[in-house]
PDB file of C-alpha atoms in Angstrom:
ATOM      1  CA  MET A   1     -20.436  26.799-301.089  1.00 89.00           C
ATOM      2  CA  LYS A   2     -21.703  28.784-304.069  1.00 90.00           C
ATOM      3  CA  LEU A   3     -24.400  27.289-306.275  1.00 93.00           C
ATOM      4  CA  ALA A   4     -25.859  28.503-309.549  1.00 91.00           C
ATOM      5  CA  ILE A   5     -29.638  28.747-309.323  1.00 93.00           C
ATOM      6  CA  ILE A   6     -31.483  26.904-312.092  1.00 92.00           C
ATOM      7  CA  ASN A   7     -35.020  27.487-310.797  1.00 93.00           C
ATOM      8  CA  SER A   8     -36.880  28.515-307.595  1.00 95.00           C
ATOM      9  CA  ILE A   9     -40.345  28.455-306.053  1.00 97.00           C
ATOM     10  CA  ARG A  10     -41.961  29.715-302.858  1.00 97.00           C
ATOM     11  CA  THR A  11     -44.249  27.246-301.056  1.00 97.00           C
ATOM     12  CA  ASN A  12     -45.515  25.772-297.800  1.00 96.00           C
ATOM     13  CA  ASN A  13     -45.608  22.093-296.797  1.00 91.00           C
ATOM     14  CA  PHE A  14     -49.052  22.314-295.231  1.00 91.00           C
ATOM     15  CA  ASN A  15     -50.922  25.343-296.637  1.00 94.00           C
ATOM     16  CA  ASP A  16     -50.115  25.158-300.352  1.00 95.00           C
ATOM     17  CA  GLU A  17     -52.500  22.814-302.119  1.00 94.00           C
ATOM     18  CA  ARG A  18     -50.350  23.097-305.265  1.00 95.00           C
ATOM     19  CA  ILE A  19     -47.055  22.157-303.553  1.00 93.00           C
ATOM     20  CA  MET A  20     -46.487  18.877-305.404  1.00 91.00           C
ATOM     21  CA  LYS A  21     -47.423  20.426-308.755  1.00 95.00           C
ATOM     22  CA  LYS A  22     -45.073  23.390-308.132  1.00 96.00           C
ATOM     23  CA  ILE A  23     -42.172  21.133-307.147  1.00 94.00           C
ATOM     24  CA  THR A  24     -42.764  18.725-310.038  1.00 94.00           C
ATOM     25  CA  GLU A  25     -42.970  21.562-312.572  1.00 96.00           C
ATOM     26  CA  MET A  26     -39.852  23.206-311.139  1.00 96.00           C
ATOM     27  CA  TRP A  27     -37.809  19.993-311.498  1.00 94.00           C
ATOM     28  CA  LYS A  28     -39.284  19.255-314.937  1.00 95.00           C
ATOM     29  CA  GLU A  29     -38.298  22.720-316.162  1.00 93.00           C
ATOM     30  CA  ALA A  30     -34.809  22.372-314.667  1.00 92.00           C
ATOM     31  CA  SER A  31     -34.317  18.887-316.156  1.00 91.00           C
ATOM     32  CA  ARG A  32     -33.877  20.402-319.632  1.00 88.00           C
ATOM     33  CA  TYR A  33     -30.798  22.209-318.338  1.00 86.00           C
ATOM     34  CA  LEU A  34     -29.677  19.390-316.045  1.00 90.00           C
ATOM     35  CA  SER A  35     -29.842  16.681-318.733  1.00 88.00           C
ATOM     36  CA  LYS A  36     -26.360  17.732-319.895  1.00 86.00           C
ATOM     37  CA  TYR A  37     -24.989  18.298-316.378  1.00 88.00           C
ATOM     38  CA  GLU A  38     -22.979  15.458-314.823  1.00 90.00           C
ATOM     39  CA  GLY A  39     -22.225  16.878-311.376  1.00 92.00           C
ATOM     40  CA  VAL A  40     -24.079  16.999-308.068  1.00 95.00           C
ATOM     41  CA  THR A  41     -27.482  18.728-308.130  1.00 96.00           C
ATOM     42  CA  TYR A  42     -28.907  20.461-305.054  1.00 96.00           C
ATOM     43  CA  GLY A  43     -32.416  21.191-303.832  1.00 97.00           C
ATOM     44  CA  VAL A  44     -31.846  24.119-301.449  1.00 97.00           C
ATOM     45  CA  TYR A  45     -34.405  25.143-298.816  1.00 97.00           C
ATOM     46  CA  HIS A  46     -33.981  28.742-297.651  1.00 97.00           C
ATOM     47  CA  ASN A  47     -35.706  32.010-296.750  1.00 96.00           C
ATOM     48  CA  TYR A  48     -37.735  30.247-294.094  1.00 97.00           C
ATOM     49  CA  GLU A  49     -40.667  32.246-292.717  1.00 96.00           C
ATOM     50  CA  SER A  50     -40.493  30.287-289.450  1.00 95.00           C
ATOM     51  CA  ASP A  51     -40.092  26.506-289.219  1.00 93.00           C
ATOM     52  CA  TYR A  52     -41.056  23.580-291.459  1.00 91.00           C
ATOM     53  CA  LYS A  53     -44.716  24.552-291.098  1.00 92.00           C
ATOM     54  CA  GLY A  54     -44.167  28.046-292.567  1.00 95.00           C
ATOM     55  CA  ASP A  55     -43.433  29.348-296.060  1.00 97.00           C
ATOM     56  CA  TYR A  56     -39.996  28.767-297.563  1.00 97.00           C
ATOM     57  CA  SER A  57     -38.137  28.998-300.858  1.00 97.00           C
ATOM     58  CA  LEU A  58     -36.900  25.933-302.707  1.00 97.00           C
ATOM     59  CA  SER A  59     -34.215  26.367-305.354  1.00 96.00           C
ATOM     60  CA  ILE A  60     -32.468  23.933-307.657  1.00 96.00           C
ATOM     61  CA  GLY A  61     -28.756  24.598-307.845  1.00 94.00           C
ATOM     62  CA  ILE A  62     -25.499  23.250-309.238  1.00 94.00           C
ATOM     63  CA  GLU A  63     -21.862  23.907-308.377  1.00 87.00           C
ATOM     64  CA  ASP A  64     -21.038  25.279-311.857  1.00 75.00           C
ATOM     65  CA  HIS A  65     -21.884  28.993-311.594  1.00 66.00           C
ATOM     66  CA  ASN A  66     -20.566  30.678-314.720  1.00 70.00           C
ATOM     67  CA  GLY A  67     -22.152  34.107-314.502  1.00 60.00           C
ATOM     68  CA  GLN A  68     -25.525  32.841-313.280  1.00 69.00           C
ATOM     69  CA  SER A  69     -27.517  33.906-310.221  1.00 81.00           C
ATOM     70  CA  ILE A  70     -25.986  32.256-307.196  1.00 84.00           C
ATOM     71  CA  ILE A  71     -26.962  31.227-303.723  1.00 90.00           C
ATOM     72  CA  GLU A  72     -24.247  30.945-301.112  1.00 89.00           C
ATOM     73  CA  ILE A  73     -24.594  28.295-298.414  1.00 91.00           C
ATOM     74  CA  PRO A  74     -22.410  29.142-295.399  1.00 87.00           C
ATOM     75  CA  GLU A  75     -19.611  26.609-294.905  1.00 85.00           C
ATOM     76  CA  LYS A  76     -19.607  27.054-291.127  1.00 87.00           C
ATOM     77  CA  GLU A  77     -23.066  25.525-290.522  1.00 90.00           C
ATOM     78  CA  ASN A  78     -23.428  22.275-288.598  1.00 95.00           C
ATOM     79  CA  TYR A  79     -25.415  19.688-290.538  1.00 96.00           C
ATOM     80  CA  GLU A  80     -27.150  16.456-289.649  1.00 96.00           C
ATOM     81  CA  ILE A  81     -27.085  14.249-292.751  1.00 97.00           C
ATOM     82  CA  PHE A  82     -29.952  11.901-293.576  1.00 97.00           C
ATOM     83  CA  LYS A  83     -29.491   9.306-296.308  1.00 97.00           C
ATOM     84  CA  VAL A  84     -32.561   8.768-298.487  1.00 98.00           C
ATOM     85  CA  ASN A  85     -33.640   5.205-299.223  1.00 97.00           C
ATOM     86  CA  THR A  86     -33.819   5.497-303.003  1.00 96.00           C
ATOM     87  CA  THR A  87     -35.393   2.053-303.358  1.00 95.00           C
ATOM     88  CA  GLU A  88     -38.616   3.464-301.871  1.00 95.00           C
ATOM     89  CA  GLU A  89     -40.922   5.402-304.185  1.00 91.00           C
ATOM     90  CA  GLU A  90     -41.594   7.853-301.344  1.00 93.00           C
ATOM     91  CA  GLY A  91     -37.963   7.832-300.137  1.00 96.00           C
ATOM     92  CA  ILE A  92     -37.490  11.616-300.029  1.00 93.00           C
ATOM     93  CA  PHE A  93     -40.860  12.214-298.354  1.00 92.00           C
ATOM     94  CA  ASN A  94     -40.119   9.452-295.810  1.00 95.00           C
ATOM     95  CA  ALA A  95     -36.743  11.019-294.987  1.00 97.00           C
ATOM     96  CA  TRP A  96     -38.386  14.427-294.461  1.00 95.00           C
ATOM     97  CA  SER A  97     -41.063  12.819-292.260  1.00 95.00           C
ATOM     98  CA  LYS A  98     -38.269  11.330-290.146  1.00 96.00           C
ATOM     99  CA  ILE A  99     -36.585  14.747-289.899  1.00 97.00           C
ATOM    100  CA  TRP A 100     -39.836  16.452-288.829  1.00 95.00           C
ATOM    101  CA  HIS A 101     -40.485  13.715-286.259  1.00 96.00           C
ATOM    102  CA  GLN A 102     -36.974  14.085-284.812  1.00 96.00           C
ATOM    103  CA  GLU A 103     -37.515  17.827-284.568  1.00 96.00           C
ATOM    104  CA  GLU A 104     -40.892  17.409-282.854  1.00 95.00           C
ATOM    105  CA  THR A 105     -39.395  14.998-280.289  1.00 96.00           C
ATOM    106  CA  GLY A 106     -36.357  17.226-279.646  1.00 96.00           C
ATOM    107  CA  ALA A 107     -33.855  14.759-281.115  1.00 96.00           C
ATOM    108  CA  ILE A 108     -32.547  17.518-283.407  1.00 96.00           C
ATOM    109  CA  GLU A 109     -32.672  21.295-283.067  1.00 96.00           C
ATOM    110  CA  ARG A 110     -32.892  22.948-286.473  1.00 96.00           C
ATOM    111  CA  VAL A 111     -31.735  26.510-287.148  1.00 96.00           C
ATOM    112  CA  TYR A 112     -33.656  27.179-290.396  1.00 96.00           C
ATOM    113  CA  THR A 113     -30.897  28.861-292.363  1.00 96.00           C
ATOM    114  CA  PHE A 114     -30.095  26.617-295.338  1.00 96.00           C
ATOM    115  CA  ASP A 115     -31.021  22.957-295.727  1.00 97.00           C
ATOM    116  CA  PHE A 116     -30.364  21.000-298.888  1.00 97.00           C
ATOM    117  CA  GLU A 117     -30.952  17.763-300.698  1.00 97.00           C
ATOM    118  CA  LYS A 118     -27.844  16.545-302.481  1.00 97.00           C
ATOM    119  CA  TYR A 119     -28.455  14.447-305.611  1.00 96.00           C
ATOM    120  CA  TYR A 120     -25.341  12.511-306.648  1.00 96.00           C
ATOM    121  CA  PRO A 121     -24.793  11.354-310.246  1.00 94.00           C
ATOM    122  CA  ASN A 122     -24.803   7.714-309.030  1.00 95.00           C
ATOM    123  CA  GLY A 123     -28.407   8.084-307.798  1.00 95.00           C
ATOM    124  CA  GLU A 124     -27.691   8.496-304.075  1.00 97.00           C
ATOM    125  CA  ILE A 125     -29.516  11.275-302.224  1.00 98.00           C
ATOM    126  CA  GLU A 126     -28.660  12.933-298.898  1.00 98.00           C
ATOM    127  CA  ILE A 127     -30.591  15.565-296.982  1.00 98.00           C
ATOM    128  CA  HIS A 128     -28.433  18.024-295.020  1.00 97.00           C
ATOM    129  CA  ILE A 129     -30.267  19.759-292.177  1.00 97.00           C
ATOM    130  CA  ALA A 130     -28.721  22.816-290.456  1.00 97.00           C
ATOM    131  CA  ILE A 131     -28.682  22.235-286.697  1.00 97.00           C
ATOM    132  CA  LYS A 132     -27.432  24.048-283.558  1.00 93.00           C
TER     133      LYS A 132
END
């Protein structure tokens, strides 16, 4: 799957005190472009330094890639899909906490290639985690 990159940051879940500000600003900047876009929007996690405790890149992407920078997510990956409870204010964070807990307990074995959040126009959100 090829996605056009709207914006990107480099961060760390545990060692970047500005993580929430970076992510918020990235989405705010992208929203100007996305306000006219009616398709699925992606938050793509890639270029992992190690695991979820290390540095990684987060990019906002869309499927419409007319001449823009692209990121290509391999189609052959196996993904575990986690649905986000969008009625919770912390729904995305809670879903990621569940993913990290499952990894810590050995319930899933991540491969740290490409993971992505998939934001549907109807408001639903899924998190796709690359697994062995």
